[in-house]
Amino acid sequence: MDKELIVLASGGLDSTTIIYELFKKGFKPKPLFYNYGQHCADKEWKVLNEVLPRGVEQPEYHDISSLFAGSNSRLINEADLWSENIQDNDLYVPYRTLIFLTCACARAQSLEISQVYAGFINSNHAKEIDCSFDFLNNVGNLTEHIGPVEIVLPFKEMSKSQVLSKAIDLEVPIGKTFSCQAQSKLPCGACPNCVERLAALRELGLQL
């Protein structure tokens, strides 16, 4: 089996786990990375290239940062956690998930690839509208009537601990993955992504 599939990839646990799982099943995952102006773009890109399984092609790099120029999101403008009180809503980037998916579908159709995978988990932990239960459960309808590309969200009904358990079974280099929303160098341990990740580790009795 050598079917090529596009996977939205950031170097985080969820997307990396999808790539490992697809690759192990004999598919050819084609990672797509977006620089949308996030303060940790360089860090994510570096990590992504380090955590890919041997044999997976190098990810495509797409710079869409101009779309979010002027955004006040703290995912774009890195905060000083020593002096600023950052709330969940400060991390929201308008339409980000929708843009990611539609651009990936456009790229897939250009390459005659029929499926786009993304590691979004059905969670409101960051109060993000486009990561909500309703959005993820209806996202497949986005392309139903406009093209042949299918959006696949294999983790949308899973918890972070379930994804982590799968990652362990697949021998994903979990400790190398990176998905902090607040800091670009080291995980802050306090943003929604870090909190969810640490809770999953505790739930499984792990410490990384």
mmCIF file with all atom_site columns, C-alpha atoms in Angstrom:
data_model
loop_
_atom_site.group_PDB
_atom_site.id
_atom_site.type_symbol
_atom_site.label_atom_id
_atom_site.label_alt_id
_atom_site.label_comp_id
_atom_site.label_asym_id
_atom_site.label_entity_id
_atom_site.label_seq_id
_atom_site.pdbx_PDB_ins_code
_atom_site.Cartn_x
_atom_site.Cartn_y
_atom_site.Cartn_z
_atom_site.occupancy
_atom_site.B_iso_or_equiv
_atom_site.pdbx_formal_charge
_atom_site.auth_seq_id
_atom_site.auth_comp_id
_atom_site.auth_asym_id
_atom_site.auth_atom_id
_atom_site.pdbx_PDB_model_num
ATOM 1   C CA . MET A 1 1   ? 0.000   0.000  0.000  1.00 0.00 ? 1   MET A CA 1
ATOM 2   C CA . ASP A 1 2   ? 1.482   3.362  -0.965 1.00 0.00 ? 2   ASP A CA 1
ATOM 3   C CA . LYS A 1 3   ? -1.483  5.730  -1.009 1.00 0.00 ? 3   LYS A CA 1
ATOM 4   C CA . GLU A 1 4   ? -0.373  9.313  -0.479 1.00 0.00 ? 4   GLU A CA 1
ATOM 5   C CA . LEU A 1 5   ? -2.207  11.367 2.150  1.00 0.00 ? 5   LEU A CA 1
ATOM 6   C CA . ILE A 1 6   ? -1.793  14.940 3.314  1.00 0.00 ? 6   ILE A CA 1
ATOM 7   C CA . VAL A 1 7   ? -1.363  15.476 7.053  1.00 0.00 ? 7   VAL A CA 1
ATOM 8   C CA . LEU A 1 8   ? -1.441  18.877 8.729  1.00 0.00 ? 8   LEU A CA 1
ATOM 9   C CA . ALA A 1 9   ? 1.713   18.782 10.831 1.00 0.00 ? 9   ALA A CA 1
ATOM 10  C CA . SER A 1 10  ? 3.145   21.073 13.497 1.00 0.00 ? 10  SER A CA 1
ATOM 11  C CA . GLY A 1 11  ? 5.577   18.939 15.477 1.00 0.00 ? 11  GLY A CA 1
ATOM 12  C CA . GLY A 1 12  ? 2.969   18.485 18.199 1.00 0.00 ? 12  GLY A CA 1
ATOM 13  C CA . LEU A 1 13  ? 1.921   15.192 19.757 1.00 0.00 ? 13  LEU A CA 1
ATOM 14  C CA . ASP A 1 14  ? -1.367  14.761 17.895 1.00 0.00 ? 14  ASP A CA 1
ATOM 15  C CA . SER A 1 15  ? -0.237  15.371 14.310 1.00 0.00 ? 15  SER A CA 1
ATOM 16  C CA . THR A 1 16  ? 2.995   13.447 14.871 1.00 0.00 ? 16  THR A CA 1
ATOM 17  C CA . THR A 1 17  ? 1.037   10.461 16.154 1.00 0.00 ? 17  THR A CA 1
ATOM 18  C CA . ILE A 1 18  ? -1.157  10.495 13.052 1.00 0.00 ? 18  ILE A CA 1
ATOM 19  C CA . ILE A 1 19  ? 1.908   10.480 10.810 1.00 0.00 ? 19  ILE A CA 1
ATOM 20  C CA . TYR A 1 20  ? 3.416   7.533  12.693 1.00 0.00 ? 20  TYR A CA 1
ATOM 21  C CA . GLU A 1 21  ? 0.156   5.594  12.556 1.00 0.00 ? 21  GLU A CA 1
ATOM 22  C CA . LEU A 1 22  ? -0.411  6.167  8.829  1.00 0.00 ? 22  LEU A CA 1
ATOM 23  C CA . PHE A 1 23  ? 3.201   5.359  8.005  1.00 0.00 ? 23  PHE A CA 1
ATOM 24  C CA . LYS A 1 24  ? 3.077   2.148  10.034 1.00 0.00 ? 24  LYS A CA 1
ATOM 25  C CA . LYS A 1 25  ? -0.059  1.120  8.124  1.00 0.00 ? 25  LYS A CA 1
ATOM 26  C CA . GLY A 1 26  ? 1.774   1.487  4.830  1.00 0.00 ? 26  GLY A CA 1
ATOM 27  C CA . PHE A 1 27  ? 0.463   4.855  3.699  1.00 0.00 ? 27  PHE A CA 1
ATOM 28  C CA . LYS A 1 28  ? 2.643   7.721  2.470  1.00 0.00 ? 28  LYS A CA 1
ATOM 29  C CA . PRO A 1 29  ? 1.864   10.697 4.731  1.00 0.00 ? 29  PRO A CA 1
ATOM 30  C CA . LYS A 1 30  ? 2.770   14.035 3.164  1.00 0.00 ? 30  LYS A CA 1
ATOM 31  C CA . PRO A 1 31  ? 3.204   16.551 6.021  1.00 0.00 ? 31  PRO A CA 1
ATOM 32  C CA . LEU A 1 32  ? 2.098   20.160 5.473  1.00 0.00 ? 32  LEU A CA 1
ATOM 33  C CA . PHE A 1 33  ? 3.387   22.848 7.828  1.00 0.00 ? 33  PHE A CA 1
ATOM 34  C CA . TYR A 1 34  ? 1.881   26.324 8.099  1.00 0.00 ? 34  TYR A CA 1
ATOM 35  C CA . ASN A 1 35  ? 3.750   29.372 9.287  1.00 0.00 ? 35  ASN A CA 1
ATOM 36  C CA . TYR A 1 36  ? 0.790   31.580 10.121 1.00 0.00 ? 36  TYR A CA 1
ATOM 37  C CA . GLY A 1 37  ? 2.918   34.070 12.023 1.00 0.00 ? 37  GLY A CA 1
ATOM 38  C CA . GLN A 1 38  ? 2.914   32.105 15.284 1.00 0.00 ? 38  GLN A CA 1
ATOM 39  C CA . HIS A 1 39  ? 5.756   33.147 17.576 1.00 0.00 ? 39  HIS A CA 1
ATOM 40  C CA . CYS A 1 40  ? 6.922   29.535 17.794 1.00 0.00 ? 40  CYS A CA 1
ATOM 41  C CA . ALA A 1 41  ? 6.989   28.873 14.018 1.00 0.00 ? 41  ALA A CA 1
ATOM 42  C CA . ASP A 1 42  ? 10.760  28.316 13.877 1.00 0.00 ? 42  ASP A CA 1
ATOM 43  C CA . LYS A 1 43  ? 10.626  26.020 16.891 1.00 0.00 ? 43  LYS A CA 1
ATOM 44  C CA . GLU A 1 44  ? 7.722   24.010 15.474 1.00 0.00 ? 44  GLU A CA 1
ATOM 45  C CA . TRP A 1 45  ? 9.382   23.656 12.075 1.00 0.00 ? 45  TRP A CA 1
ATOM 46  C CA . LYS A 1 46  ? 12.634  22.451 13.662 1.00 0.00 ? 46  LYS A CA 1
ATOM 47  C CA . VAL A 1 47  ? 10.842  19.951 15.904 1.00 0.00 ? 47  VAL A CA 1
ATOM 48  C CA . LEU A 1 48  ? 8.658   18.660 13.078 1.00 0.00 ? 48  LEU A CA 1
ATOM 49  C CA . ASN A 1 49  ? 11.700  17.801 10.996 1.00 0.00 ? 49  ASN A CA 1
ATOM 50  C CA . GLU A 1 50  ? 13.265  16.029 13.976 1.00 0.00 ? 50  GLU A CA 1
ATOM 51  C CA . VAL A 1 51  ? 10.292  13.869 14.989 1.00 0.00 ? 51  VAL A CA 1
ATOM 52  C CA . LEU A 1 52  ? 9.203   12.504 11.602 1.00 0.00 ? 52  LEU A CA 1
ATOM 53  C CA . PRO A 1 53  ? 9.746   8.762  11.233 1.00 0.00 ? 53  PRO A CA 1
ATOM 54  C CA . ARG A 1 54  ? 12.596  7.764  8.982  1.00 0.00 ? 54  ARG A CA 1
ATOM 55  C CA . GLY A 1 55  ? 11.238  7.232  5.482  1.00 0.00 ? 55  GLY A CA 1
ATOM 56  C CA . VAL A 1 56  ? 8.565   9.935  5.590  1.00 0.00 ? 56  VAL A CA 1
ATOM 57  C CA . GLU A 1 57  ? 9.198   12.698 3.074  1.00 0.00 ? 57  GLU A CA 1
ATOM 58  C CA . GLN A 1 58  ? 10.212  16.138 4.271  1.00 0.00 ? 58  GLN A CA 1
ATOM 59  C CA . PRO A 1 59  ? 7.270   18.414 5.061  1.00 0.00 ? 59  PRO A CA 1
ATOM 60  C CA . GLU A 1 60  ? 6.069   21.180 2.787  1.00 0.00 ? 60  GLU A CA 1
ATOM 61  C CA . TYR A 1 61  ? 6.455   24.654 4.295  1.00 0.00 ? 61  TYR A CA 1
ATOM 62  C CA . HIS A 1 62  ? 3.712   27.183 3.570  1.00 0.00 ? 62  HIS A CA 1
ATOM 63  C CA . ASP A 1 63  ? 3.962   30.789 4.765  1.00 0.00 ? 63  ASP A CA 1
ATOM 64  C CA . ILE A 1 64  ? 0.504   32.293 5.288  1.00 0.00 ? 64  ILE A CA 1
ATOM 65  C CA . SER A 1 65  ? 1.621   34.713 8.003  1.00 0.00 ? 65  SER A CA 1
ATOM 66  C CA . SER A 1 66  ? 0.447   37.789 6.105  1.00 0.00 ? 66  SER A CA 1
ATOM 67  C CA . LEU A 1 67  ? -3.158  36.681 6.657  1.00 0.00 ? 67  LEU A CA 1
ATOM 68  C CA . PHE A 1 68  ? -2.823  37.349 10.371 1.00 0.00 ? 68  PHE A CA 1
ATOM 69  C CA . ALA A 1 69  ? -0.690  40.486 10.254 1.00 0.00 ? 69  ALA A CA 1
ATOM 70  C CA . GLY A 1 70  ? -1.955  42.856 12.933 1.00 0.00 ? 70  GLY A CA 1
ATOM 71  C CA . SER A 1 71  ? -3.575  40.093 14.995 1.00 0.00 ? 71  SER A CA 1
ATOM 72  C CA . ASN A 1 72  ? -3.611  40.626 18.763 1.00 0.00 ? 72  ASN A CA 1
ATOM 73  C CA . SER A 1 73  ? -3.583  36.889 19.438 1.00 0.00 ? 73  SER A CA 1
ATOM 74  C CA . ARG A 1 74  ? -0.902  35.822 21.885 1.00 0.00 ? 74  ARG A CA 1
ATOM 75  C CA . LEU A 1 75  ? -0.168  32.921 19.569 1.00 0.00 ? 75  LEU A CA 1
ATOM 76  C CA . ILE A 1 76  ? 1.110   35.585 17.187 1.00 0.00 ? 76  ILE A CA 1
ATOM 77  C CA . ASN A 1 77  ? 2.540   38.072 19.678 1.00 0.00 ? 77  ASN A CA 1
ATOM 78  C CA . GLU A 1 78  ? 4.495   36.187 22.312 1.00 0.00 ? 78  GLU A CA 1
ATOM 79  C CA . ALA A 1 79  ? 3.659   37.209 25.847 1.00 0.00 ? 79  ALA A CA 1
ATOM 80  C CA . ASP A 1 80  ? 5.945   37.890 28.772 1.00 0.00 ? 80  ASP A CA 1
ATOM 81  C CA . LEU A 1 81  ? 4.582   35.379 31.262 1.00 0.00 ? 81  LEU A CA 1
ATOM 82  C CA . TRP A 1 82  ? 6.461   37.059 34.111 1.00 0.00 ? 82  TRP A CA 1
ATOM 83  C CA . SER A 1 83  ? 4.517   40.273 33.763 1.00 0.00 ? 83  SER A CA 1
ATOM 84  C CA . GLU A 1 84  ? 1.344   39.511 31.788 1.00 0.00 ? 84  GLU A CA 1
ATOM 85  C CA . ASN A 1 85  ? -1.772  37.605 32.770 1.00 0.00 ? 85  ASN A CA 1
ATOM 86  C CA . ILE A 1 86  ? -2.746  35.602 29.672 1.00 0.00 ? 86  ILE A CA 1
ATOM 87  C CA . GLN A 1 87  ? -6.249  34.164 29.385 1.00 0.00 ? 87  GLN A CA 1
ATOM 88  C CA . ASP A 1 88  ? -7.454  31.340 27.122 1.00 0.00 ? 88  ASP A CA 1
ATOM 89  C CA . ASN A 1 89  ? -9.298  33.739 24.820 1.00 0.00 ? 89  ASN A CA 1
ATOM 90  C CA . ASP A 1 90  ? -6.070  35.675 24.235 1.00 0.00 ? 90  ASP A CA 1
ATOM 91  C CA . LEU A 1 91  ? -4.770  32.661 22.306 1.00 0.00 ? 91  LEU A CA 1
ATOM 92  C CA . TYR A 1 92  ? -7.555  32.521 19.723 1.00 0.00 ? 92  TYR A CA 1
ATOM 93  C CA . VAL A 1 93  ? -6.574  33.044 16.074 1.00 0.00 ? 93  VAL A CA 1
ATOM 94  C CA . PRO A 1 94  ? -9.657  33.835 13.941 1.00 0.00 ? 94  PRO A CA 1
ATOM 95  C CA . TYR A 1 95  ? -10.579 31.187 11.354 1.00 0.00 ? 95  TYR A CA 1
ATOM 96  C CA . ARG A 1 96  ? -7.221  29.446 11.748 1.00 0.00 ? 96  ARG A CA 1
ATOM 97  C CA . THR A 1 97  ? -8.504  25.868 11.680 1.00 0.00 ? 97  THR A CA 1
ATOM 98  C CA . LEU A 1 98  ? -10.876 26.584 8.813  1.00 0.00 ? 98  LEU A CA 1
ATOM 99  C CA . ILE A 1 99  ? -8.045  28.173 6.792  1.00 0.00 ? 99  ILE A CA 1
ATOM 100 C CA . PHE A 1 100 ? -5.713  25.265 7.529  1.00 0.00 ? 100 PHE A CA 1
ATOM 101 C CA . LEU A 1 101 ? -8.213  22.699 6.334  1.00 0.00 ? 101 LEU A CA 1
ATOM 102 C CA . THR A 1 102 ? -9.410  24.488 3.226  1.00 0.00 ? 102 THR A CA 1
ATOM 103 C CA . CYS A 1 103 ? -5.841  25.306 2.105  1.00 0.00 ? 103 CYS A CA 1
ATOM 104 C CA . ALA A 1 104 ? -4.818  21.690 2.688  1.00 0.00 ? 104 ALA A CA 1
ATOM 105 C CA . CYS A 1 105 ? -7.770  20.488 0.608  1.00 0.00 ? 105 CYS A CA 1
ATOM 106 C CA . ALA A 1 106 ? -6.797  22.858 -2.193 1.00 0.00 ? 106 ALA A CA 1
ATOM 107 C CA . ARG A 1 107 ? -3.230  21.541 -2.071 1.00 0.00 ? 107 ARG A CA 1
ATOM 108 C CA . ALA A 1 108 ? -4.470  17.954 -2.011 1.00 0.00 ? 108 ALA A CA 1
ATOM 109 C CA . GLN A 1 109 ? -6.657  18.411 -5.070 1.00 0.00 ? 109 GLN A CA 1
ATOM 110 C CA . SER A 1 110 ? -3.761  20.067 -6.909 1.00 0.00 ? 110 SER A CA 1
ATOM 111 C CA . LEU A 1 111 ? -1.672  16.961 -6.213 1.00 0.00 ? 111 LEU A CA 1
ATOM 112 C CA . GLU A 1 112 ? -4.574  14.566 -6.924 1.00 0.00 ? 112 GLU A CA 1
ATOM 113 C CA . ILE A 1 113 ? -4.585  13.394 -3.313 1.00 0.00 ? 113 ILE A CA 1
ATOM 114 C CA . SER A 1 114 ? -7.995  12.394 -1.987 1.00 0.00 ? 114 SER A CA 1
ATOM 115 C CA . GLN A 1 115 ? -7.661  12.766 1.794  1.00 0.00 ? 115 GLN A CA 1
ATOM 116 C CA . VAL A 1 116 ? -6.456  15.378 4.271  1.00 0.00 ? 116 VAL A CA 1
ATOM 117 C CA . TYR A 1 117 ? -5.746  14.264 7.845  1.00 0.00 ? 117 TYR A CA 1
ATOM 118 C CA . ALA A 1 118 ? -5.554  16.549 10.866 1.00 0.00 ? 118 ALA A CA 1
ATOM 119 C CA . GLY A 1 119 ? -4.990  15.806 14.543 1.00 0.00 ? 119 GLY A CA 1
ATOM 120 C CA . PHE A 1 120 ? -7.628  18.067 16.049 1.00 0.00 ? 120 PHE A CA 1
ATOM 121 C CA . ILE A 1 121 ? -9.116  16.700 19.257 1.00 0.00 ? 121 ILE A CA 1
ATOM 122 C CA . ASN A 1 122 ? -12.740 17.345 20.159 1.00 0.00 ? 122 ASN A CA 1
ATOM 123 C CA . SER A 1 123 ? -12.043 19.800 22.944 1.00 0.00 ? 123 SER A CA 1
ATOM 124 C CA . ASN A 1 124 ? -13.057 23.230 24.157 1.00 0.00 ? 124 ASN A CA 1
ATOM 125 C CA . HIS A 1 125 ? -10.076 23.511 26.487 1.00 0.00 ? 125 HIS A CA 1
ATOM 126 C CA . ALA A 1 126 ? -8.999  26.805 24.885 1.00 0.00 ? 126 ALA A CA 1
ATOM 127 C CA . LYS A 1 127 ? -12.529 28.011 24.104 1.00 0.00 ? 127 LYS A CA 1
ATOM 128 C CA . GLU A 1 128 ? -11.612 27.956 20.418 1.00 0.00 ? 128 GLU A CA 1
ATOM 129 C CA . ILE A 1 129 ? -14.731 28.088 18.257 1.00 0.00 ? 129 ILE A CA 1
ATOM 130 C CA . ASP A 1 130 ? -13.108 26.150 15.430 1.00 0.00 ? 130 ASP A CA 1
ATOM 131 C CA . CYS A 1 131 ? -11.967 23.342 17.719 1.00 0.00 ? 131 CYS A CA 1
ATOM 132 C CA . SER A 1 132 ? -15.400 22.923 19.261 1.00 0.00 ? 132 SER A CA 1
ATOM 133 C CA . PHE A 1 133 ? -17.489 19.761 19.308 1.00 0.00 ? 133 PHE A CA 1
ATOM 134 C CA . ASP A 1 134 ? -19.951 21.098 16.744 1.00 0.00 ? 134 ASP A CA 1
ATOM 135 C CA . PHE A 1 135 ? -17.292 22.408 14.360 1.00 0.00 ? 135 PHE A CA 1
ATOM 136 C CA . LEU A 1 136 ? -15.214 19.225 14.280 1.00 0.00 ? 136 LEU A CA 1
ATOM 137 C CA . ASN A 1 137 ? -18.236 16.982 13.871 1.00 0.00 ? 137 ASN A CA 1
ATOM 138 C CA . ASN A 1 138 ? -19.442 18.996 10.894 1.00 0.00 ? 138 ASN A CA 1
ATOM 139 C CA . VAL A 1 139 ? -16.133 19.875 9.274  1.00 0.00 ? 139 VAL A CA 1
ATOM 140 C CA . GLY A 1 140 ? -16.401 17.004 6.801  1.00 0.00 ? 140 GLY A CA 1
ATOM 141 C CA . ASN A 1 141 ? -19.287 18.827 5.166  1.00 0.00 ? 141 ASN A CA 1
ATOM 142 C CA . LEU A 1 142 ? -16.951 21.641 4.107  1.00 0.00 ? 142 LEU A CA 1
ATOM 143 C CA . THR A 1 143 ? -15.850 19.835 0.954  1.00 0.00 ? 143 THR A CA 1
ATOM 144 C CA . GLU A 1 144 ? -18.795 17.507 0.435  1.00 0.00 ? 144 GLU A CA 1
ATOM 145 C CA . HIS A 1 145 ? -20.245 19.471 -2.488 1.00 0.00 ? 145 HIS A CA 1
ATOM 146 C CA . ILE A 1 146 ? -17.231 21.360 -3.852 1.00 0.00 ? 146 ILE A CA 1
ATOM 147 C CA . GLY A 1 147 ? -14.510 18.797 -4.467 1.00 0.00 ? 147 GLY A CA 1
ATOM 148 C CA . PRO A 1 148 ? -13.249 15.225 -4.174 1.00 0.00 ? 148 PRO A CA 1
ATOM 149 C CA . VAL A 1 149 ? -11.058 15.729 -1.094 1.00 0.00 ? 149 VAL A CA 1
ATOM 150 C CA . GLU A 1 150 ? -12.150 14.159 2.189  1.00 0.00 ? 150 GLU A CA 1
ATOM 151 C CA . ILE A 1 151 ? -11.208 15.673 5.556  1.00 0.00 ? 151 ILE A CA 1
ATOM 152 C CA . VAL A 1 152 ? -10.330 12.985 8.107  1.00 0.00 ? 152 VAL A CA 1
ATOM 153 C CA . LEU A 1 153 ? -10.064 13.763 11.836 1.00 0.00 ? 153 LEU A CA 1
ATOM 154 C CA . PRO A 1 154 ? -9.200  10.396 13.432 1.00 0.00 ? 154 PRO A CA 1
ATOM 155 C CA . PHE A 1 155 ? -8.805  11.802 16.954 1.00 0.00 ? 155 PHE A CA 1
ATOM 156 C CA . LYS A 1 156 ? -11.906 13.991 17.086 1.00 0.00 ? 156 LYS A CA 1
ATOM 157 C CA . GLU A 1 157 ? -13.665 11.644 19.539 1.00 0.00 ? 157 GLU A CA 1
ATOM 158 C CA . MET A 1 158 ? -10.548 10.906 21.608 1.00 0.00 ? 158 MET A CA 1
ATOM 159 C CA . SER A 1 159 ? -9.084  12.446 24.746 1.00 0.00 ? 159 SER A CA 1
ATOM 160 C CA . LYS A 1 160 ? -5.482  13.600 24.992 1.00 0.00 ? 160 LYS A CA 1
ATOM 161 C CA . SER A 1 161 ? -4.652  10.617 27.206 1.00 0.00 ? 161 SER A CA 1
ATOM 162 C CA . GLN A 1 162 ? -6.036  8.239  24.568 1.00 0.00 ? 162 GLN A CA 1
ATOM 163 C CA . VAL A 1 163 ? -3.877  9.879  21.913 1.00 0.00 ? 163 VAL A CA 1
ATOM 164 C CA . LEU A 1 164 ? -0.889  9.709  24.248 1.00 0.00 ? 164 LEU A CA 1
ATOM 165 C CA . SER A 1 165 ? -1.489  6.010  24.817 1.00 0.00 ? 165 SER A CA 1
ATOM 166 C CA . LYS A 1 166 ? -1.587  5.457  21.060 1.00 0.00 ? 166 LYS A CA 1
ATOM 167 C CA . ALA A 1 167 ? 1.625   7.469  20.675 1.00 0.00 ? 167 ALA A CA 1
ATOM 168 C CA . ILE A 1 168 ? 3.360   5.236  23.211 1.00 0.00 ? 168 ILE A CA 1
ATOM 169 C CA . ASP A 1 169 ? 2.291   2.109  21.327 1.00 0.00 ? 169 ASP A CA 1
ATOM 170 C CA . LEU A 1 170 ? 3.592   3.607  18.058 1.00 0.00 ? 170 LEU A CA 1
ATOM 171 C CA . GLU A 1 171 ? 6.903   4.609  19.688 1.00 0.00 ? 171 GLU A CA 1
ATOM 172 C CA . VAL A 1 172 ? 6.430   8.277  18.893 1.00 0.00 ? 172 VAL A CA 1
ATOM 173 C CA . PRO A 1 173 ? 9.254   10.412 20.387 1.00 0.00 ? 173 PRO A CA 1
ATOM 174 C CA . ILE A 1 174 ? 6.780   12.086 22.724 1.00 0.00 ? 174 ILE A CA 1
ATOM 175 C CA . GLY A 1 175 ? 9.361   14.064 24.689 1.00 0.00 ? 175 GLY A CA 1
ATOM 176 C CA . LYS A 1 176 ? 10.572  15.777 21.521 1.00 0.00 ? 176 LYS A CA 1
ATOM 177 C CA . THR A 1 177 ? 7.152   16.949 20.338 1.00 0.00 ? 177 THR A CA 1
ATOM 178 C CA . PHE A 1 178 ? 6.208   20.574 21.006 1.00 0.00 ? 178 PHE A CA 1
ATOM 179 C CA . SER A 1 179 ? 2.854   22.328 21.185 1.00 0.00 ? 179 SER A CA 1
ATOM 180 C CA . CYS A 1 180 ? 3.143   25.133 23.736 1.00 0.00 ? 180 CYS A CA 1
ATOM 181 C CA . GLN A 1 181 ? 0.934   28.111 22.908 1.00 0.00 ? 181 GLN A CA 1
ATOM 182 C CA . ALA A 1 182 ? 2.563   30.714 25.133 1.00 0.00 ? 182 ALA A CA 1
ATOM 183 C CA . GLN A 1 183 ? 6.327   30.288 24.784 1.00 0.00 ? 183 GLN A CA 1
ATOM 184 C CA . SER A 1 184 ? 8.529   29.645 21.765 1.00 0.00 ? 184 SER A CA 1
ATOM 185 C CA . LYS A 1 185 ? 11.556  28.074 23.455 1.00 0.00 ? 185 LYS A CA 1
ATOM 186 C CA . LEU A 1 186 ? 10.444  25.868 26.325 1.00 0.00 ? 186 LEU A CA 1
ATOM 187 C CA . PRO A 1 187 ? 6.942   24.617 27.220 1.00 0.00 ? 187 PRO A CA 1
ATOM 188 C CA . CYS A 1 188 ? 5.384   26.988 29.721 1.00 0.00 ? 188 CYS A CA 1
ATOM 189 C CA . GLY A 1 189 ? 3.372   24.324 31.548 1.00 0.00 ? 189 GLY A CA 1
ATOM 190 C CA . ALA A 1 190 ? 0.454   26.713 31.993 1.00 0.00 ? 190 ALA A CA 1
ATOM 191 C CA . CYS A 1 191 ? -1.172  27.291 28.586 1.00 0.00 ? 191 CYS A CA 1
ATOM 192 C CA . PRO A 1 192 ? -4.184  25.104 27.623 1.00 0.00 ? 192 PRO A CA 1
ATOM 193 C CA . ASN A 1 193 ? -2.073  22.796 25.445 1.00 0.00 ? 193 ASN A CA 1
ATOM 194 C CA . CYS A 1 194 ? 0.535   22.273 28.149 1.00 0.00 ? 194 CYS A CA 1
ATOM 195 C CA . VAL A 1 195 ? -2.075  21.733 30.858 1.00 0.00 ? 195 VAL A CA 1
ATOM 196 C CA . GLU A 1 196 ? -3.897  19.147 28.759 1.00 0.00 ? 196 GLU A CA 1
ATOM 197 C CA . ARG A 1 197 ? -0.662  17.353 27.896 1.00 0.00 ? 197 ARG A CA 1
ATOM 198 C CA . LEU A 1 198 ? 0.540   17.251 31.517 1.00 0.00 ? 198 LEU A CA 1
ATOM 199 C CA . ALA A 1 199 ? -2.872  15.986 32.678 1.00 0.00 ? 199 ALA A CA 1
ATOM 200 C CA . ALA A 1 200 ? -2.708  13.172 30.121 1.00 0.00 ? 200 ALA A CA 1
ATOM 201 C CA . LEU A 1 201 ? 0.783   12.210 31.300 1.00 0.00 ? 201 LEU A CA 1
ATOM 202 C CA . ARG A 1 202 ? -0.395  12.105 34.912 1.00 0.00 ? 202 ARG A CA 1
ATOM 203 C CA . GLU A 1 203 ? -3.461  10.062 33.936 1.00 0.00 ? 203 GLU A CA 1
ATOM 204 C CA . LEU A 1 204 ? -1.223  7.424  32.382 1.00 0.00 ? 204 LEU A CA 1
ATOM 205 C CA . GLY A 1 205 ? 1.274   7.596  35.249 1.00 0.00 ? 205 GLY A CA 1
ATOM 206 C CA . LEU A 1 206 ? 4.031   9.040  33.070 1.00 0.00 ? 206 LEU A CA 1
ATOM 207 C CA . GLN A 1 207 ? 6.494   11.860 33.535 1.00 0.00 ? 207 GLN A CA 1
ATOM 208 C CA . LEU A 1 208 ? 8.471   13.408 30.678 1.00 0.00 ? 208 LEU A CA 1
#
